[in-house]
Coordinates of C-alpha atoms in Angstrom, one line a residue:
M40 CA -37.0 -82.4 36.5
K41 CA -38.2 -79.9 33.9
K42 CA -39.1 -77.5 36.7
L43 CA -35.6 -77.7 38.1
L44 CA -34.1 -77.1 34.6
T45 CA -36.2 -74.0 34.1
I46 CA -35.0 -72.6 37.5
L47 CA -31.4 -73.2 36.5
V48 CA -31.8 -71.5 33.1
C49 CA -33.4 -68.4 34.7
A50 CA -30.6 -68.2 37.3
V51 CA -27.9 -68.3 34.6
L52 CA -29.7 -65.6 32.5
T53 CA -30.0 -63.4 35.6
L54 CA -26.3 -63.8 36.3
I55 CA -25.3 -62.9 32.7
L56 CA -27.6 -59.8 32.7
S57 CA -26.1 -58.7 36.1
I58 CA -22.6 -59.0 34.8
G59 CA -23.5 -57.1 31.6
V60 CA -25.1 -54.2 33.4
T61 CA -22.2 -54.0 35.9
G62 CA -19.7 -54.0 33.0
C63 CA -21.6 -51.0 31.4
K64 CA -21.5 -49.1 34.6
N65 CA -17.8 -49.6 34.9
G66 CA -16.7 -48.5 31.5
G67 CA -18.0 -51.1 29.1
E68 CA -19.0 -50.2 25.5
G69 CA -22.6 -49.4 26.4
K70 CA -21.9 -46.0 27.9
L71 CA -18.9 -43.6 28.1
P72 CA -17.0 -43.6 31.4
P73 CA -17.1 -40.7 33.8
N74 CA -14.0 -38.4 33.8
P75 CA -11.8 -39.4 36.7
D76 CA -10.3 -35.9 36.9
G77 CA -13.5 -34.3 38.2
D78 CA -14.7 -32.5 35.0
N79 CA -17.8 -34.8 35.3
P80 CA -18.5 -35.0 39.0
G81 CA -20.8 -37.8 40.1
G82 CA -20.4 -39.7 36.8
E83 CA -24.0 -39.2 35.8
N84 CA -23.2 -37.5 32.5
P85 CA -20.3 -39.1 30.7
V86 CA -17.6 -37.1 29.0
D87 CA -16.8 -37.6 25.3
P88 CA -13.0 -38.5 25.2
S89 CA -12.6 -37.2 21.6
P90 CA -10.5 -34.0 21.1
G91 CA -12.2 -30.7 22.0
P92 CA -12.5 -27.6 19.8
D93 CA -9.1 -26.3 20.9
E94 CA -7.3 -29.6 20.6
N95 CA -5.7 -31.2 17.5
T96 CA -5.8 -28.0 15.5
E97 CA -2.7 -28.5 13.5
G98 CA -3.1 -27.0 10.0
V99 CA -6.3 -25.1 11.0
F100 CA -6.5 -21.5 9.7
T101 CA -9.4 -19.1 10.3
A102 CA -10.6 -15.8 8.9
T103 CA -13.1 -13.5 10.7
L104 CA -15.1 -10.6 9.2
I105 CA -15.0 -7.4 11.3
Y106 CA -17.0 -4.2 10.9
E107 CA -16.6 -1.3 13.3
G108 CA -14.9 -3.5 15.8
E109 CA -17.6 -6.2 15.9
T110 CA -17.8 -9.6 14.1
F111 CA -19.8 -9.3 10.9
V112 CA -22.1 -12.1 9.7
P113 CA -22.7 -12.0 5.9
Q114 CA -26.2 -12.4 4.7
S115 CA -25.1 -14.1 1.5
E116 CA -22.7 -16.9 0.7
I117 CA -19.1 -15.6 0.9
S118 CA -15.9 -17.5 1.3
A119 CA -12.4 -16.8 2.4
L120 CA -9.6 -17.7 0.0
W121 CA -6.1 -18.7 1.1
T122 CA -3.7 -18.3 -1.8
S123 CA -0.2 -19.7 -1.3
D124 CA 2.7 -17.4 -1.8
D125 CA 3.7 -19.0 -5.1
G126 CA 0.1 -19.0 -6.3
S127 CA 0.1 -22.8 -6.8
S128 CA -2.8 -23.5 -4.5
I129 CA -6.0 -21.9 -3.3
S130 CA -8.0 -23.1 -0.4
K131 CA -11.6 -22.0 0.2
A132 CA -14.0 -22.0 3.1
E133 CA -17.4 -20.4 3.5
F134 CA -18.1 -18.0 6.4
N135 CA -20.5 -19.6 9.0
S136 CA -23.2 -18.0 11.0
D137 CA -20.6 -16.7 13.4
G138 CA -18.8 -14.7 10.7
V139 CA -15.8 -17.2 10.7
A140 CA -14.4 -19.3 7.9
T141 CA -12.2 -22.3 8.8
V142 CA -9.9 -24.4 6.6
N143 CA -7.8 -27.4 7.6
G144 CA -4.5 -28.8 6.4
L145 CA -2.6 -25.6 5.5
D146 CA 1.1 -25.2 6.0
G147 CA 3.1 -22.1 5.0
D148 CA 2.4 -18.5 4.0
Y149 CA -0.8 -17.4 2.3
S150 CA -2.6 -14.2 1.3
V151 CA -6.2 -14.1 2.4
T152 CA -8.9 -12.6 0.3
L153 CA -12.7 -12.8 -0.1
S154 CA -14.6 -14.6 -2.9
A155 CA -17.1 -11.8 -3.0
L156 CA -18.1 -8.7 -1.1
P157 CA -21.1 -8.2 1.2
E158 CA -23.5 -5.8 -0.6
G159 CA -22.6 -2.2 0.2
Y160 CA -19.2 -3.0 1.7
T161 CA -15.6 -3.2 0.6
Y162 CA -12.2 -4.0 2.1
N163 CA -8.5 -3.9 1.3
P164 CA -7.7 -7.2 -0.3
N165 CA -3.9 -6.7 -0.3
I166 CA -3.0 -6.5 3.3
Y167 CA -4.1 -9.8 4.9
N168 CA -1.6 -12.6 5.3
A169 CA -1.6 -15.9 7.2
S170 CA 1.2 -18.2 8.2
N171 CA 1.9 -21.0 10.7
E172 CA 2.7 -18.3 13.2
N173 CA -0.4 -16.2 12.3
R174 CA -3.3 -18.6 11.6
D175 CA -6.2 -16.3 12.6
V176 CA -6.8 -13.3 10.3
K177 CA -9.4 -10.6 11.0
I178 CA -10.6 -8.9 7.8
E179 CA -11.9 -5.3 8.3
L180 CA -14.9 -4.3 6.2
Y181 CA -15.8 -0.7 5.2
K182 CA -19.3 0.5 4.4
I183 CA -19.4 2.2 1.0
L184 CA -20.3 5.8 1.6
P185 CA -22.9 7.6 -0.6
T186 CA -21.8 10.2 -3.2
V187 CA -23.6 13.0 -4.9
G188 CA -22.9 14.1 -8.5
K189 CA -21.8 12.5 -11.7
G190 CA -18.1 13.6 -11.6
T191 CA -18.1 14.7 -15.3
D192 CA -16.2 18.0 -14.6
K193 CA -14.1 19.8 -12.0
Y194 CA -16.8 22.2 -10.9
K195 CA -20.6 21.9 -11.3
N196 CA -20.8 18.1 -11.5
I197 CA -17.8 17.2 -9.4
I198 CA -18.4 14.5 -6.7
T199 CA -17.8 16.0 -3.2
L200 CA -16.6 13.5 -0.7
S201 CA -17.6 14.7 2.7
R202 CA -16.3 12.1 5.1
L203 CA -13.4 9.8 5.8
G204 CA -14.0 6.2 4.7
A205 CA -14.6 4.1 1.6
Y206 CA -16.0 5.1 -1.7
R207 CA -16.9 3.3 -4.9
L208 CA -16.8 4.8 -8.5
T209 CA -18.6 3.1 -11.4
F210 CA -17.1 3.4 -14.9
T211 CA -19.2 2.6 -17.9
K212 CA -16.8 3.9 -20.6
A213 CA -13.3 2.8 -21.4
D214 CA -11.9 6.4 -21.6
Q215 CA -14.0 7.7 -18.7
Q216 CA -12.5 9.8 -15.9
I217 CA -14.5 10.8 -12.7
F218 CA -13.7 14.0 -10.9
C219 CA -13.9 14.1 -7.1
Q220 CA -12.9 16.5 -4.4
Y221 CA -12.3 16.1 -0.6
K222 CA -12.3 19.1 1.7
P223 CA -10.7 18.2 5.1
S224 CA -12.4 19.8 8.1
K225 CA -9.2 20.0 10.2
N226 CA -5.4 19.8 9.8
G227 CA -3.6 16.5 9.4
V228 CA -2.0 13.9 7.2
Y229 CA -4.5 12.5 4.6
T230 CA -4.2 9.4 2.4
I231 CA -6.3 8.5 -0.6
E232 CA -5.6 4.9 -1.6
S233 CA -7.3 2.6 -4.1
V234 CA -7.9 -1.0 -3.0
M235 CA -8.1 -3.1 -6.1
D236 CA -7.1 -6.8 -5.8
V237 CA -3.5 -7.4 -7.0
N238 CA -4.0 -11.1 -7.0
A239 CA -6.9 -10.8 -9.4
N240 CA -4.7 -8.4 -11.4
E241 CA -7.5 -7.2 -13.7
V242 CA -8.0 -3.5 -13.1
N243 CA -5.3 -0.8 -12.9
P244 CA -6.6 2.4 -11.2
R245 CA -4.9 5.8 -11.9
I246 CA -5.4 9.3 -10.4
D247 CA -4.7 12.8 -11.6
I248 CA -4.2 15.4 -8.9
Y249 CA -5.6 19.0 -9.3
M250 CA -5.8 20.5 -5.7
G251 CA -7.2 24.1 -5.8
T252 CA -10.4 25.5 -4.2
D253 CA -14.1 25.2 -4.8
A254 CA -14.0 28.1 -7.2
W255 CA -10.6 27.5 -9.0
K256 CA -8.6 24.4 -10.1
P257 CA -5.8 24.3 -12.6
E258 CA -6.6 23.4 -16.1
K259 CA -4.2 20.5 -16.2
P260 CA -3.4 18.1 -13.3
T261 CA -0.4 19.0 -11.2
R262 CA 0.5 15.4 -10.8
S263 CA -0.5 12.0 -12.2
I264 CA -0.1 8.9 -10.1
D265 CA 0.0 5.3 -11.4
G266 CA 1.1 3.4 -8.3
G267 CA 2.4 4.0 -4.8
G268 CA 0.1 1.4 -3.2
A269 CA -0.1 -2.4 -3.4
S270 CA 1.0 -3.5 -6.9
S271 CA 1.4 -6.5 -9.2
V272 CA 2.3 -6.9 -12.8
Y273 CA -0.9 -5.1 -14.1
T274 CA -2.7 -3.7 -11.1
K275 CA -0.9 -0.8 -9.4
N276 CA -3.0 0.8 -6.7
F277 CA -2.6 4.6 -6.5
K278 CA -1.7 6.1 -3.1
Y279 CA -1.8 9.9 -2.7
Q280 CA -0.8 11.3 0.6
V281 CA -0.9 15.0 1.5
T282 CA -0.6 17.2 4.6
M283 CA -2.7 20.1 5.6
S284 CA -1.8 22.8 8.2
D285 CA -4.2 25.1 9.9
S286 CA -3.2 27.9 7.5
E287 CA -4.3 25.7 4.5
K288 CA -7.9 25.1 5.8
G289 CA -10.4 25.7 3.0
A290 CA -8.3 24.0 0.3
V291 CA -9.8 21.1 -1.5
Y292 CA -8.1 18.0 -2.8
A293 CA -9.5 17.6 -6.2
F294 CA -8.6 14.6 -8.3
A295 CA -9.8 12.6 -11.3
V296 CA -9.8 8.8 -11.2
K297 CA -9.1 6.8 -14.4
F298 CA -8.5 3.1 -15.1
D299 CA -7.1 0.4 -17.4
S300 CA -8.9 -2.9 -17.4
R301 CA -8.7 -6.5 -18.6
V302 CA -12.4 -7.1 -17.8
E303 CA -15.6 -6.0 -19.4
L304 CA -17.5 -2.8 -18.4
P305 CA -18.8 -1.7 -16.0
V306 CA -15.7 -1.4 -13.9
Y307 CA -15.9 -0.6 -10.2
I308 CA -13.0 1.2 -8.4
D309 CA -12.9 1.4 -4.6
F310 CA -10.7 3.7 -2.6
I311 CA -10.4 4.7 1.0
I312 CA -9.7 8.1 2.6
T313 CA -7.9 8.1 5.9
R314 CA -6.5 10.7 8.3
N315 CA -3.2 9.5 9.9
G316 CA -2.1 12.3 12.2
S317 CA -2.5 16.0 13.1
F318 CA -0.6 19.3 12.8
E319 CA -1.4 20.4 16.3
N320 CA 2.3 21.3 17.0
Q321 CA 3.1 22.3 13.4
T322 CA 4.4 25.9 13.2
T323 CA 5.2 26.1 9.5
S324 CA 3.0 25.9 6.4
Y325 CA 5.4 23.6 4.5
E326 CA 3.7 20.7 2.8
L327 CA 5.4 17.4 3.8
V328 CA 6.1 15.7 0.4
V329 CA 5.6 12.0 0.3
P330 CA 6.7 9.7 -2.7
Q331 CA 3.8 8.9 -5.0
A332 CA 5.7 6.6 -7.4
S333 CA 6.0 2.8 -7.0
L334 CA 9.4 2.5 -5.5
R335 CA 11.8 -0.5 -5.5
K336 CA 15.2 -1.0 -4.0
A337 CA 18.1 -0.3 -6.5
P338 CA 20.3 -3.3 -7.2
D339 CA 24.0 -3.3 -6.3
Y340 CA 26.5 -3.2 -9.1
N341 CA 30.1 -4.5 -9.1
R342 CA 31.3 -1.4 -11.0
R343 CA 31.5 2.3 -10.1
L344 CA 28.9 4.9 -10.9
T345 CA 29.7 7.0 -14.0
Y346 CA 28.7 10.6 -13.4
F347 CA 26.5 11.9 -16.1
G348 CA 28.1 14.6 -18.2
L349 CA 31.2 15.0 -16.1
D350 CA 32.7 11.5 -16.7
D351 CA 31.4 10.8 -20.2
T352 CA 31.7 14.2 -22.1
P353 CA 34.8 16.4 -22.5
N354 CA 33.0 19.6 -21.5
G355 CA 30.7 18.4 -18.7
V356 CA 27.6 19.0 -20.8
L357 CA 24.3 17.9 -19.2
D358 CA 22.3 16.9 -22.3
G359 CA 18.7 16.1 -21.5
N360 CA 18.2 14.5 -24.9
R361 CA 20.3 11.6 -23.7
V362 CA 17.8 10.3 -21.2
K363 CA 14.1 9.5 -21.4
I364 CA 11.4 8.2 -19.0
A365 CA 10.6 4.6 -19.7
E366 CA 7.5 2.4 -19.2
D367 CA 8.9 1.2 -15.9
G368 CA 8.6 4.7 -14.5
Y369 CA 12.4 5.4 -14.4
Y370 CA 14.7 7.5 -16.5
H371 CA 17.0 5.5 -18.8
L372 CA 19.8 6.5 -21.2
V373 CA 18.9 6.3 -24.9
D374 CA 21.0 5.2 -27.8
E375 CA 22.0 7.2 -30.9
S376 CA 18.6 6.6 -32.4
G377 CA 16.7 7.8 -29.4
N378 CA 15.6 4.4 -28.2
V379 CA 15.5 3.6 -24.5
T380 CA 18.3 1.3 -23.3
D381 CA 18.5 -0.8 -20.2
R382 CA 20.9 1.6 -18.5
I383 CA 18.9 3.2 -15.7
L384 CA 19.7 6.7 -14.5
Y385 CA 20.5 7.0 -10.8
A386 CA 20.8 9.8 -8.3
Q387 CA 23.1 9.6 -5.2
I388 CA 21.0 10.8 -2.3
T389 CA 22.4 9.0 0.8
Q390 CA 26.1 9.3 -0.1
P391 CA 27.8 12.5 -1.4
N392 CA 27.5 12.9 -5.2
K393 CA 29.8 15.3 -7.1
V394 CA 27.8 18.3 -6.0
V395 CA 26.2 17.9 -2.6
N396 CA 25.5 15.5 0.3
F397 CA 21.8 15.5 0.7
Q398 CA 22.1 13.9 4.2
E399 CA 24.1 16.8 5.6
P400 CA 21.9 18.4 8.3
L401 CA 22.8 21.9 7.2
V402 CA 21.5 21.2 3.7
A403 CA 17.9 22.5 3.8
M404 CA 15.1 20.2 2.7
K405 CA 12.4 22.9 2.9
F406 CA 11.8 25.3 0.0
N407 CA 9.0 26.5 -2.3
N408 CA 6.5 25.8 0.5
K409 CA 7.4 22.1 0.5
D410 CA 9.2 19.9 3.0
Y411 CA 11.2 17.2 1.4
T412 CA 12.7 15.8 4.7
F413 CA 10.9 12.5 4.5
F414 CA 11.1 12.3 0.7
I415 CA 14.9 12.3 0.8
R416 CA 15.9 11.4 4.4
G417 CA 13.1 9.0 5.3
Y418 CA 11.6 8.4 8.7
G419 CA 15.0 8.9 10.3
G420 CA 15.1 12.4 8.9
L421 CA 11.7 13.2 10.5
E422 CA 12.9 11.7 13.8
A423 CA 16.0 13.7 13.8
A424 CA 14.0 16.9 13.1
K425 CA 11.5 15.9 15.7
H426 CA 8.7 16.4 13.2
P427 CA 5.3 16.3 14.9
L428 CA 4.0 13.9 12.2
R429 CA 6.9 11.5 12.2
D430 CA 4.9 8.6 13.8
A431 CA 2.4 8.7 10.9
F432 CA 5.3 7.9 8.5
K433 CA 7.1 5.2 10.5
D434 CA 6.1 2.4 8.1
E435 CA 6.1 4.4 4.8
I436 CA 8.7 4.0 2.1
S437 CA 10.8 7.0 1.0
Y438 CA 13.6 7.3 -1.6
Y439 CA 16.1 6.9 1.3
D440 CA 14.9 3.3 1.7
C441 CA 15.5 2.4 -1.9
V442 CA 19.2 3.1 -2.5
N443 CA 21.9 0.6 -3.3
K444 CA 25.3 0.3 -1.6
D445 CA 26.5 3.4 -3.4
G446 CA 23.6 5.4 -2.0
A447 CA 21.9 5.7 -5.4
C448 CA 18.3 5.2 -6.3
A449 CA 16.6 5.2 -9.7
V450 CA 15.3 8.5 -10.9
T451 CA 11.5 8.9 -11.3
E452 CA 9.7 11.9 -12.6
E453 CA 8.9 13.2 -9.1
L454 CA 12.6 12.7 -8.0
K455 CA 13.7 14.6 -11.1
E456 CA 11.3 17.5 -10.1
F457 CA 12.8 17.6 -6.7
L458 CA 16.4 17.6 -8.1
Q459 CA 15.5 20.4 -10.5
E460 CA 13.9 22.6 -7.8
F461 CA 16.7 21.9 -5.3
C462 CA 19.3 23.0 -8.0
L463 CA 17.5 26.2 -8.8
K464 CA 16.9 27.0 -5.1
N465 CA 20.6 26.7 -4.3
M466 CA 21.8 28.3 -7.6
Y467 CA 24.3 25.6 -8.5
F468 CA 24.3 27.1 -12.0
Y469 CA 24.6 30.9 -12.0
D470 CA 26.1 32.6 -15.1
G471 CA 29.2 30.5 -14.9
M472 CA 29.8 31.2 -11.2
G473 CA 27.6 28.5 -9.6
W474 CA 29.0 25.6 -7.5
A475 CA 28.2 22.9 -10.1
E476 CA 29.8 25.1 -12.8
N477 CA 33.0 25.4 -10.7
L478 CA 33.1 21.6 -10.7
G479 CA 33.1 21.4 -14.5
Y480 CA 29.3 21.0 -15.3
N481 CA 27.7 22.9 -18.1
S482 CA 23.9 23.0 -18.5
T483 CA 20.8 24.8 -19.7
D484 CA 18.2 25.7 -17.2
K485 CA 16.0 22.7 -17.8
N486 CA 18.8 20.1 -17.5
M487 CA 20.4 21.2 -14.2
W488 CA 19.0 18.2 -12.3
L489 CA 21.3 15.9 -14.1
C490 CA 24.3 17.1 -12.2
F491 CA 23.3 14.8 -9.3
C492 CA 22.9 11.7 -11.5
G493 CA 24.9 8.9 -13.0
Y494 CA 24.6 5.4 -14.4
Y495 CA 26.4 2.1 -14.5
K496 CA 28.2 1.1 -17.7

């Protein structure tokens, strides 16, 4: 009897084990089932049914470091930072061994920057943006090029920059300026642009332009630039763009870099020199003038423009003491005490003012070895003139792009200089017989430029 019982127990256990093993082979919990669609032929190696790397990626944003067209893997811990447009949130992810940083759960528009820089490299922190339509950002790195010299003067100790690319200047004194020069080896359009982080908003770089040659440079700068590139409240990157024709080879672009800072010394300023086009078909030696000021679109007003001098004085007198350049970079009217008011001075450049229509094709934009076509007429002006460098300026901003509905833009120092040179060239004031004088304007030599200007009361 006991023997029979033992046999029955063994039979039951065998049956149970047989069912369990069969269940596992047919998709029970012991092993994963083979893929019925053929991705796992034969069923020997089961397929994990969880989402793959390209599935379920909602909210996933990536940043990849690139150097000379290849993925760059940092040797130290560096993270990518996604800052929301309103600045209310910052997401952070470290770059992995593939040079990629990944963050989940984002939704919206973000600027993408780095938490630190790889040693010996820099980048432009102001040009990378991510959104739901553009989740994967590639950040281009530049290797810092070596320099020779201390930059303490314009001649013996000037820093000579021999190549296109990125440079870094180190400032150890608050009032320090560092002199540099770049001598292009061939004709073209050249840009020198600082790349300080406008989100950090800690350092404001500035540049004084000297031009000249190796042996001679002017005593004082021909132009000072505080802006033109990416800007915020405090940080305003400088952007200096020049053209060089074959006849100008041998010239050097000499400049001095300065700074304002909210952080302790030393301060490091990075800038990049690029070449954006050539003069292969250029037949003149005119320098194509590009705005260097930080420009913004003029607001629309619900009242008409009051023409300076002609509408508000009985004798059409253009009195330069009534206007002054303000901290915002624009000319303003002043009150009786000489204090700057909130009334901005405007010049009509895309619609006819009282004196001239700057957009009239017969009105020359080339004089004094300078070509103001882009400066006043924008990319469309270069396109109409079939300028050989027009493609290099397709995305650049000119005064043409910053006017209001009356065709007026705010007057900066460089726009004032153009208006003055234009007025002298065309002799609008000429011993009482000039065109502007026939219209009722009266002016001394230095205030002629005001005949193109007005303001809103």
